[in-house]
Amino acid sequence: EMCIRDSCYLFEPDVRELTAHGPPPAGAVLADGCLLPLADGAADVCFSSNVLEHVADPRTFLSEMVRVTRPGGLLYVAFTNWLSPWGGHETSPWHYLGADRARARYR
């Protein structure tokens, strides 16, 4: 989520996620977090919660957040530690047995 001049935007790469509960919310943009459609320093605040563990290239994702956040702006990143009891999200606590086994049990 980004806040730009009193506006907030949600960036989501999967149109199914944006429309899962009806029309996309106001400010929703179909875009990949690793290639944000914003100019350098455009955002006052850049917020990500429980996304980092799902992206293929976390370094690029974080670099994009830094790139689009203005100097002196606020960057907030939170994620669930895989080794915590909640690390496997819906596969908890089976993720302790390995991601492949947790996925198989979930399916």
mmCIF file of N, CA and C in Angstrom:
data_model
loop_
_atom_site.group_PDB
_atom_site.id
_atom_site.type_symbol
_atom_site.label_atom_id
_atom_site.label_comp_id
_atom_site.label_asym_id
_atom_site.label_seq_id
_atom_site.Cartn_x
_atom_site.Cartn_y
_atom_site.Cartn_z
ATOM 1 N N GLU A 1 0.852 -1.164 0.000
ATOM 2 C CA GLU A 1 0.000 0.000 0.000
ATOM 3 C C GLU A 1 0.898 1.228 0.000
ATOM 4 N N MET A 2 0.553 2.219 -0.779
ATOM 5 C CA MET A 2 1.339 3.450 -0.882
ATOM 6 C C MET A 2 0.438 4.648 -0.616
ATOM 7 N N CYS A 3 0.984 5.635 0.058
ATOM 8 C CA CYS A 3 0.260 6.887 0.252
ATOM 9 C C CYS A 3 1.003 7.984 -0.495
ATOM 10 N N ILE A 4 0.295 8.606 -1.410
ATOM 11 C CA ILE A 4 0.874 9.637 -2.257
ATOM 12 C C ILE A 4 -0.033 10.856 -2.199
ATOM 13 N N ARG A 5 0.480 11.931 -1.637
ATOM 14 C CA ARG A 5 -0.269 13.192 -1.572
ATOM 15 C C ARG A 5 -1.728 12.993 -1.159
ATOM 16 N N ASP A 6 -1.952 12.524 0.037
ATOM 17 C CA ASP A 6 -3.282 12.333 0.616
ATOM 18 C C ASP A 6 -4.116 11.271 -0.095
ATOM 19 N N SER A 7 -3.500 10.415 -0.870
ATOM 20 C CA SER A 7 -4.202 9.314 -1.525
ATOM 21 C C SER A 7 -3.490 8.011 -1.183
ATOM 22 N N CYS A 8 -4.253 6.928 -1.108
ATOM 23 C CA CYS A 8 -3.662 5.617 -0.861
ATOM 24 C C CYS A 8 -3.935 4.706 -2.048
ATOM 25 N N TYR A 9 -2.940 3.894 -2.376
ATOM 26 C CA TYR A 9 -3.056 2.966 -3.483
ATOM 27 C C TYR A 9 -2.653 1.574 -3.025
ATOM 28 N N LEU A 10 -3.351 0.593 -3.535
ATOM 29 C CA LEU A 10 -3.063 -0.809 -3.275
ATOM 30 C C LEU A 10 -2.531 -1.400 -4.573
ATOM 31 N N PHE A 11 -1.345 -1.981 -4.529
ATOM 32 C CA PHE A 11 -0.761 -2.623 -5.704
ATOM 33 C C PHE A 11 -0.830 -4.127 -5.519
ATOM 34 N N GLU A 12 -1.436 -4.808 -6.482
ATOM 35 C CA GLU A 12 -1.637 -6.256 -6.425
ATOM 36 C C GLU A 12 -1.411 -6.822 -7.824
ATOM 37 N N PRO A 13 -0.567 -7.863 -7.953
ATOM 38 C CA PRO A 13 -0.283 -8.410 -9.279
ATOM 39 C C PRO A 13 -1.326 -9.409 -9.802
ATOM 40 N N ASP A 14 -2.236 -9.852 -8.943
ATOM 41 C CA ASP A 14 -3.196 -10.884 -9.325
ATOM 42 C C ASP A 14 -4.610 -10.308 -9.367
ATOM 43 N N VAL A 15 -5.169 -10.216 -10.574
ATOM 44 C CA VAL A 15 -6.510 -9.644 -10.721
ATOM 45 C C VAL A 15 -7.546 -10.447 -9.938
ATOM 46 N N ARG A 16 -7.329 -11.750 -9.758
ATOM 47 C CA ARG A 16 -8.266 -12.566 -8.980
ATOM 48 C C ARG A 16 -8.318 -12.121 -7.522
ATOM 49 N N GLU A 17 -7.175 -11.722 -6.986
ATOM 50 C CA GLU A 17 -7.140 -11.220 -5.607
ATOM 51 C C GLU A 17 -7.871 -9.884 -5.501
ATOM 52 N N LEU A 18 -7.716 -9.038 -6.511
ATOM 53 C CA LEU A 18 -8.367 -7.721 -6.492
ATOM 54 C C LEU A 18 -9.885 -7.830 -6.596
ATOM 55 N N THR A 19 -10.373 -8.867 -7.249
ATOM 56 C CA THR A 19 -11.811 -8.982 -7.497
ATOM 57 C C THR A 19 -12.468 -10.137 -6.737
ATOM 58 N N ALA A 20 -11.766 -10.726 -5.788
ATOM 59 C CA ALA A 20 -12.283 -11.893 -5.059
ATOM 60 C C ALA A 20 -13.583 -11.602 -4.308
ATOM 61 N N HIS A 21 -13.772 -10.372 -3.881
ATOM 62 C CA HIS A 21 -14.969 -10.015 -3.101
ATOM 63 C C HIS A 21 -15.791 -8.942 -3.804
ATOM 64 N N GLY A 22 -15.748 -8.941 -5.127
ATOM 65 C CA GLY A 22 -16.494 -7.940 -5.893
ATOM 66 C C GLY A 22 -15.545 -7.029 -6.643
ATOM 67 N N PRO A 23 -16.016 -5.842 -6.981
ATOM 68 C CA PRO A 23 -15.157 -4.906 -7.722
ATOM 69 C C PRO A 23 -13.909 -4.544 -6.913
ATOM 70 N N PRO A 24 -12.813 -4.237 -7.591
ATOM 71 C CA PRO A 24 -11.598 -3.847 -6.866
ATOM 72 C C PRO A 24 -11.863 -2.630 -5.983
ATOM 73 N N PRO A 25 -11.199 -2.560 -4.838
ATOM 74 C CA PRO A 25 -11.387 -1.390 -3.969
ATOM 75 C C PRO A 25 -10.842 -0.127 -4.626
ATOM 76 N N ALA A 26 -11.316 1.015 -4.173
ATOM 77 C CA ALA A 26 -10.823 2.298 -4.681
ATOM 78 C C ALA A 26 -9.314 2.370 -4.477
ATOM 79 N N GLY A 27 -8.626 2.848 -5.462
ATOM 80 C CA GLY A 27 -7.181 2.984 -5.369
ATOM 81 C C GLY A 27 -6.409 1.725 -5.691
ATOM 82 N N ALA A 28 -7.100 0.655 -6.098
ATOM 83 C CA ALA A 28 -6.417 -0.597 -6.431
ATOM 84 C C ALA A 28 -5.788 -0.492 -7.815
ATOM 85 N N VAL A 29 -4.556 -0.969 -7.920
ATOM 86 C CA VAL A 29 -3.810 -0.934 -9.176
ATOM 87 C C VAL A 29 -3.256 -2.335 -9.430
ATOM 88 N N LEU A 30 -3.477 -2.854 -10.624
ATOM 89 C CA LEU A 30 -2.924 -4.146 -11.015
ATOM 90 C C LEU A 30 -1.460 -3.923 -11.375
ATOM 91 N N ALA A 31 -0.562 -4.333 -10.476
ATOM 92 C CA ALA A 31 0.869 -4.102 -10.692
ATOM 93 C C ALA A 31 1.689 -5.018 -9.796
ATOM 94 N N ASP A 32 2.870 -5.347 -10.270
ATOM 95 C CA ASP A 32 3.815 -6.189 -9.543
ATOM 96 C C ASP A 32 4.635 -5.318 -8.604
ATOM 97 N N GLY A 33 4.769 -5.745 -7.357
ATOM 98 C CA GLY A 33 5.550 -4.996 -6.373
ATOM 99 C C GLY A 33 7.027 -4.914 -6.697
ATOM 100 N N CYS A 34 7.502 -5.758 -7.596
ATOM 101 C CA CYS A 34 8.910 -5.711 -8.006
ATOM 102 C C CYS A 34 9.144 -4.750 -9.161
ATOM 103 N N LEU A 35 8.068 -4.156 -9.682
ATOM 104 C CA LEU A 35 8.170 -3.194 -10.776
ATOM 105 C C LEU A 35 7.001 -2.217 -10.641
ATOM 106 N N LEU A 36 7.091 -1.366 -9.642
ATOM 107 C CA LEU A 36 5.986 -0.461 -9.341
ATOM 108 C C LEU A 36 5.873 0.659 -10.382
ATOM 109 N N PRO A 37 4.651 0.986 -10.809
ATOM 110 C CA PRO A 37 4.451 2.024 -11.817
ATOM 111 C C PRO A 37 4.431 3.427 -11.214
ATOM 112 N N LEU A 38 5.501 3.762 -10.509
ATOM 113 C CA LEU A 38 5.620 5.064 -9.838
ATOM 114 C C LEU A 38 6.994 5.666 -10.100
ATOM 115 N N ALA A 39 7.045 6.971 -10.052
ATOM 116 C CA ALA A 39 8.322 7.681 -10.181
ATOM 117 C C ALA A 39 9.121 7.529 -8.890
ATOM 118 N N ASP A 40 10.407 7.722 -8.982
ATOM 119 C CA ASP A 40 11.270 7.712 -7.799
ATOM 120 C C ASP A 40 10.753 8.732 -6.788
ATOM 121 N N GLY A 41 10.661 8.335 -5.531
ATOM 122 C CA GLY A 41 10.282 9.256 -4.463
ATOM 123 C C GLY A 41 8.838 9.725 -4.496
ATOM 124 N N ALA A 42 7.962 9.037 -5.176
ATOM 125 C CA ALA A 42 6.570 9.474 -5.311
ATOM 126 C C ALA A 42 5.729 9.251 -4.057
ATOM 127 N N ALA A 43 6.082 8.280 -3.231
ATOM 128 C CA ALA A 43 5.255 7.913 -2.075
ATOM 129 C C ALA A 43 5.779 8.531 -0.788
ATOM 130 N N ASP A 44 4.863 8.999 0.036
ATOM 131 C CA ASP A 44 5.220 9.486 1.368
ATOM 132 C C ASP A 44 5.388 8.314 2.326
ATOM 133 N N VAL A 45 4.530 7.315 2.170
ATOM 134 C CA VAL A 45 4.536 6.127 3.011
ATOM 135 C C VAL A 45 4.415 4.905 2.105
ATOM 136 N N CYS A 46 5.198 3.894 2.400
ATOM 137 C CA CYS A 46 5.134 2.637 1.663
ATOM 138 C C CYS A 46 5.017 1.520 2.696
ATOM 139 N N PHE A 47 3.951 0.723 2.610
ATOM 140 C CA PHE A 47 3.600 -0.260 3.640
ATOM 141 C C PHE A 47 3.422 -1.640 3.005
ATOM 142 N N SER A 48 4.022 -2.643 3.612
ATOM 143 C CA SER A 48 3.850 -4.024 3.151
ATOM 144 C C SER A 48 3.737 -4.922 4.374
ATOM 145 N N SER A 49 2.679 -5.714 4.413
ATOM 146 C CA SER A 49 2.490 -6.642 5.520
ATOM 147 C C SER A 49 2.175 -8.030 4.973
ATOM 148 N N ASN A 50 2.980 -9.007 5.375
ATOM 149 C CA ASN A 50 2.804 -10.403 4.977
ATOM 150 C C ASN A 50 2.785 -10.599 3.461
ATOM 151 N N VAL A 51 3.696 -9.910 2.792
ATOM 152 C CA VAL A 51 3.871 -10.051 1.344
ATOM 153 C C VAL A 51 5.273 -10.582 1.044
ATOM 154 N N LEU A 52 6.253 -10.101 1.744
ATOM 155 C CA LEU A 52 7.663 -10.395 1.452
ATOM 156 C C LEU A 52 7.949 -11.889 1.326
ATOM 157 N N GLU A 53 7.310 -12.701 2.159
ATOM 158 C CA GLU A 53 7.574 -14.140 2.121
ATOM 159 C C GLU A 53 6.926 -14.819 0.920
ATOM 160 N N HIS A 54 6.161 -14.064 0.130
ATOM 161 C CA HIS A 54 5.479 -14.636 -1.036
ATOM 162 C C HIS A 54 6.071 -14.201 -2.374
ATOM 163 N N VAL A 55 7.027 -13.297 -2.368
ATOM 164 C CA VAL A 55 7.589 -12.814 -3.636
ATOM 165 C C VAL A 55 8.822 -13.628 -4.014
ATOM 166 N N ALA A 56 9.032 -13.786 -5.315
ATOM 167 C CA ALA A 56 10.154 -14.589 -5.811
ATOM 168 C C ALA A 56 11.493 -13.914 -5.557
ATOM 169 N N ASP A 57 11.512 -12.583 -5.571
ATOM 170 C CA ASP A 57 12.766 -11.836 -5.419
ATOM 171 C C ASP A 57 12.603 -10.754 -4.356
ATOM 172 N N PRO A 58 12.741 -11.125 -3.067
ATOM 173 C CA PRO A 58 12.540 -10.150 -1.985
ATOM 174 C C PRO A 58 13.439 -8.919 -2.078
ATOM 175 N N ARG A 59 14.671 -9.077 -2.537
ATOM 176 C CA ARG A 59 15.574 -7.914 -2.641
ATOM 177 C C ARG A 59 15.042 -6.876 -3.620
ATOM 178 N N THR A 60 14.552 -7.336 -4.760
ATOM 179 C CA THR A 60 13.996 -6.413 -5.749
ATOM 180 C C THR A 60 12.733 -5.759 -5.207
ATOM 181 N N PHE A 61 11.895 -6.538 -4.549
ATOM 182 C CA PHE A 61 10.668 -6.009 -3.945
ATOM 183 C C PHE A 61 11.004 -4.878 -2.966
ATOM 184 N N LEU A 62 11.951 -5.120 -2.072
ATOM 185 C CA LEU A 62 12.350 -4.102 -1.094
ATOM 186 C C LEU A 62 13.004 -2.901 -1.773
ATOM 187 N N SER A 63 13.817 -3.157 -2.778
ATOM 188 C CA SER A 63 14.463 -2.061 -3.518
ATOM 189 C C SER A 63 13.426 -1.152 -4.165
ATOM 190 N N GLU A 64 12.373 -1.731 -4.696
ATOM 191 C CA GLU A 64 11.302 -0.931 -5.301
ATOM 192 C C GLU A 64 10.600 -0.084 -4.251
ATOM 193 N N MET A 65 10.374 -0.644 -3.083
ATOM 194 C CA MET A 65 9.748 0.131 -2.011
ATOM 195 C C MET A 65 10.623 1.326 -1.632
ATOM 196 N N VAL A 66 11.913 1.082 -1.535
ATOM 197 C CA VAL A 66 12.846 2.170 -1.209
ATOM 198 C C VAL A 66 12.859 3.203 -2.338
ATOM 199 N N ARG A 67 12.895 2.747 -3.581
ATOM 200 C CA ARG A 67 12.970 3.655 -4.739
ATOM 201 C C ARG A 67 11.782 4.602 -4.795
ATOM 202 N N VAL A 68 10.565 4.094 -4.549
ATOM 203 C CA VAL A 68 9.377 4.932 -4.706
ATOM 204 C C VAL A 68 9.049 5.775 -3.470
ATOM 205 N N THR A 69 9.712 5.510 -2.348
ATOM 206 C CA THR A 69 9.472 6.286 -1.126
ATOM 207 C C THR A 69 10.379 7.513 -1.120
ATOM 208 N N ARG A 70 9.779 8.668 -0.881
ATOM 209 C CA ARG A 70 10.547 9.926 -0.900
ATOM 210 C C ARG A 70 11.582 9.942 0.215
ATOM 211 N N PRO A 71 12.676 10.671 0.035
ATOM 212 C CA PRO A 71 13.648 10.832 1.129
ATOM 213 C C PRO A 71 12.935 11.396 2.360
ATOM 214 N N GLY A 72 13.133 10.781 3.494
ATOM 215 C CA GLY A 72 12.462 11.202 4.714
ATOM 216 C C GLY A 72 11.080 10.595 4.876
ATOM 217 N N GLY A 73 10.643 9.819 3.877
ATOM 218 C CA GLY A 73 9.339 9.162 3.952
ATOM 219 C C GLY A 73 9.397 7.956 4.876
ATOM 220 N N LEU A 74 8.279 7.292 5.026
ATOM 221 C CA LEU A 74 8.173 6.153 5.930
ATOM 222 C C LEU A 74 8.030 4.867 5.126
ATOM 223 N N LEU A 75 8.861 3.913 5.439
ATOM 224 C CA LEU A 75 8.823 2.593 4.824
ATOM 225 C C LEU A 75 8.565 1.585 5.938
ATOM 226 N N TYR A 76 7.508 0.771 5.800
ATOM 227 C CA TYR A 76 7.146 -0.202 6.824
ATOM 228 C C TYR A 76 7.001 -1.570 6.168
ATOM 229 N N VAL A 77 7.751 -2.546 6.653
ATOM 230 C CA VAL A 77 7.683 -3.910 6.127
ATOM 231 C C VAL A 77 7.523 -4.867 7.305
ATOM 232 N N ALA A 78 6.492 -5.687 7.252
ATOM 233 C CA ALA A 78 6.270 -6.706 8.279
ATOM 234 C C ALA A 78 6.025 -8.028 7.574
ATOM 235 N N PHE A 79 6.519 -9.093 8.164
ATOM 236 C CA PHE A 79 6.287 -10.418 7.589
ATOM 237 C C PHE A 79 6.373 -11.451 8.696
ATOM 238 N N THR A 80 5.762 -12.596 8.431
ATOM 239 C CA THR A 80 5.758 -13.673 9.402
ATOM 240 C C THR A 80 7.013 -14.514 9.227
ATOM 241 N N ASN A 81 7.724 -14.717 10.296
ATOM 242 C CA ASN A 81 8.922 -15.547 10.282
ATOM 243 C C ASN A 81 8.511 -16.995 10.016
ATOM 244 N N TRP A 82 9.082 -17.610 8.984
ATOM 245 C CA TRP A 82 8.742 -18.986 8.619
ATOM 246 C C TRP A 82 8.930 -19.949 9.790
ATOM 247 N N LEU A 83 9.901 -19.678 10.661
ATOM 248 C CA LEU A 83 10.192 -20.576 11.773
ATOM 249 C C LEU A 83 9.294 -20.347 12.991
ATOM 250 N N SER A 84 8.386 -19.382 12.895
ATOM 251 C CA SER A 84 7.449 -19.160 13.993
ATOM 252 C C SER A 84 6.282 -20.139 13.867
ATOM 253 N N PRO A 85 5.470 -20.287 14.914
ATOM 254 C CA PRO A 85 4.309 -21.183 14.818
ATOM 255 C C PRO A 85 3.322 -20.774 13.716
ATOM 256 N N TRP A 86 3.346 -19.518 13.285
ATOM 257 C CA TRP A 86 2.431 -19.031 12.255
ATOM 258 C C TRP A 86 3.111 -18.909 10.897
ATOM 259 N N GLY A 87 4.351 -19.339 10.799
ATOM 260 C CA GLY A 87 5.145 -19.152 9.587
ATOM 261 C C GLY A 87 4.606 -19.818 8.354
ATOM 262 N N GLY A 88 3.867 -20.877 8.502
ATOM 263 C CA GLY A 88 3.324 -21.570 7.342
ATOM 264 C C GLY A 88 1.947 -21.076 6.931
ATOM 265 N N HIS A 89 1.482 -19.987 7.569
ATOM 266 C CA HIS A 89 0.137 -19.457 7.338
ATOM 267 C C HIS A 89 -0.878 -20.589 7.468
ATOM 268 N N GLU A 90 -1.600 -20.904 6.407
ATOM 269 C CA GLU A 90 -2.652 -21.919 6.519
ATOM 270 C C GLU A 90 -2.109 -23.333 6.661
ATOM 271 N N THR A 91 -0.801 -23.532 6.484
ATOM 272 C CA THR A 91 -0.235 -24.877 6.654
ATOM 273 C C THR A 91 0.370 -25.073 8.044
ATOM 274 N N SER A 92 0.248 -24.088 8.916
ATOM 275 C CA SER A 92 0.797 -24.211 10.269
ATOM 276 C C SER A 92 0.074 -25.300 11.036
ATOM 277 N N PRO A 93 0.704 -26.046 11.865
ATOM 278 C CA PRO A 93 2.138 -26.100 12.156
ATOM 279 C C PRO A 93 2.890 -27.090 11.268
ATOM 280 N N TRP A 94 2.226 -27.588 10.217
ATOM 281 C CA TRP A 94 2.828 -28.628 9.378
ATOM 282 C C TRP A 94 4.023 -28.128 8.584
ATOM 283 N N HIS A 95 4.192 -26.810 8.487
ATOM 284 C CA HIS A 95 5.351 -26.269 7.753
ATOM 285 C C HIS A 95 6.663 -26.674 8.416
ATOM 286 N N TYR A 96 6.622 -27.020 9.693
ATOM 287 C CA TYR A 96 7.849 -27.473 10.371
ATOM 288 C C TYR A 96 8.393 -28.763 9.762
ATOM 289 N N LEU A 97 7.547 -29.508 9.086
ATOM 290 C CA LEU A 97 7.972 -30.758 8.454
ATOM 291 C C LEU A 97 8.526 -30.531 7.047
ATOM 292 N N GLY A 98 8.527 -29.289 6.607
ATOM 293 C CA GLY A 98 9.029 -28.949 5.271
ATOM 294 C C GLY A 98 7.914 -28.413 4.396
ATOM 295 N N ALA A 99 8.247 -27.468 3.533
ATOM 296 C CA ALA A 99 7.252 -26.801 2.697
ATOM 297 C C ALA A 99 6.522 -27.781 1.790
ATOM 298 N N ASP A 100 7.233 -28.734 1.194
ATOM 299 C CA ASP A 100 6.584 -29.695 0.286
ATOM 300 C C ASP A 100 5.543 -30.532 1.030
ATOM 301 N N ARG A 101 5.903 -30.990 2.203
ATOM 302 C CA ARG A 101 4.986 -31.818 2.993
ATOM 303 C C ARG A 101 3.785 -30.992 3.473
ATOM 304 N N ALA A 102 4.045 -29.734 3.863
ATOM 305 C CA ALA A 102 2.963 -28.863 4.309
ATOM 306 C C ALA A 102 1.990 -28.594 3.155
ATOM 307 N N ARG A 103 2.532 -28.324 1.959
ATOM 308 C CA ARG A 103 1.660 -28.101 0.797
ATOM 309 C C ARG A 103 0.829 -29.344 0.479
ATOM 310 N N ALA A 104 1.446 -30.503 0.533
ATOM 311 C CA ALA A 104 0.743 -31.753 0.234
ATOM 312 C C ALA A 104 -0.379 -31.982 1.242
ATOM 313 N N ARG A 105 -0.111 -31.736 2.516
ATOM 314 C CA ARG A 105 -1.145 -31.911 3.546
ATOM 315 C C ARG A 105 -2.267 -30.918 3.338
ATOM 316 N N TYR A 106 -1.939 -29.695 2.963
ATOM 317 C CA TYR A 106 -2.950 -28.662 2.732
ATOM 318 C C TYR A 106 -3.855 -29.059 1.566
ATOM 319 N N ARG A 107 -3.247 -29.569 0.498
ATOM 320 C CA ARG A 107 -4.037 -29.986 -0.672
ATOM 321 C C ARG A 107 -4.936 -31.143 -0.302
#
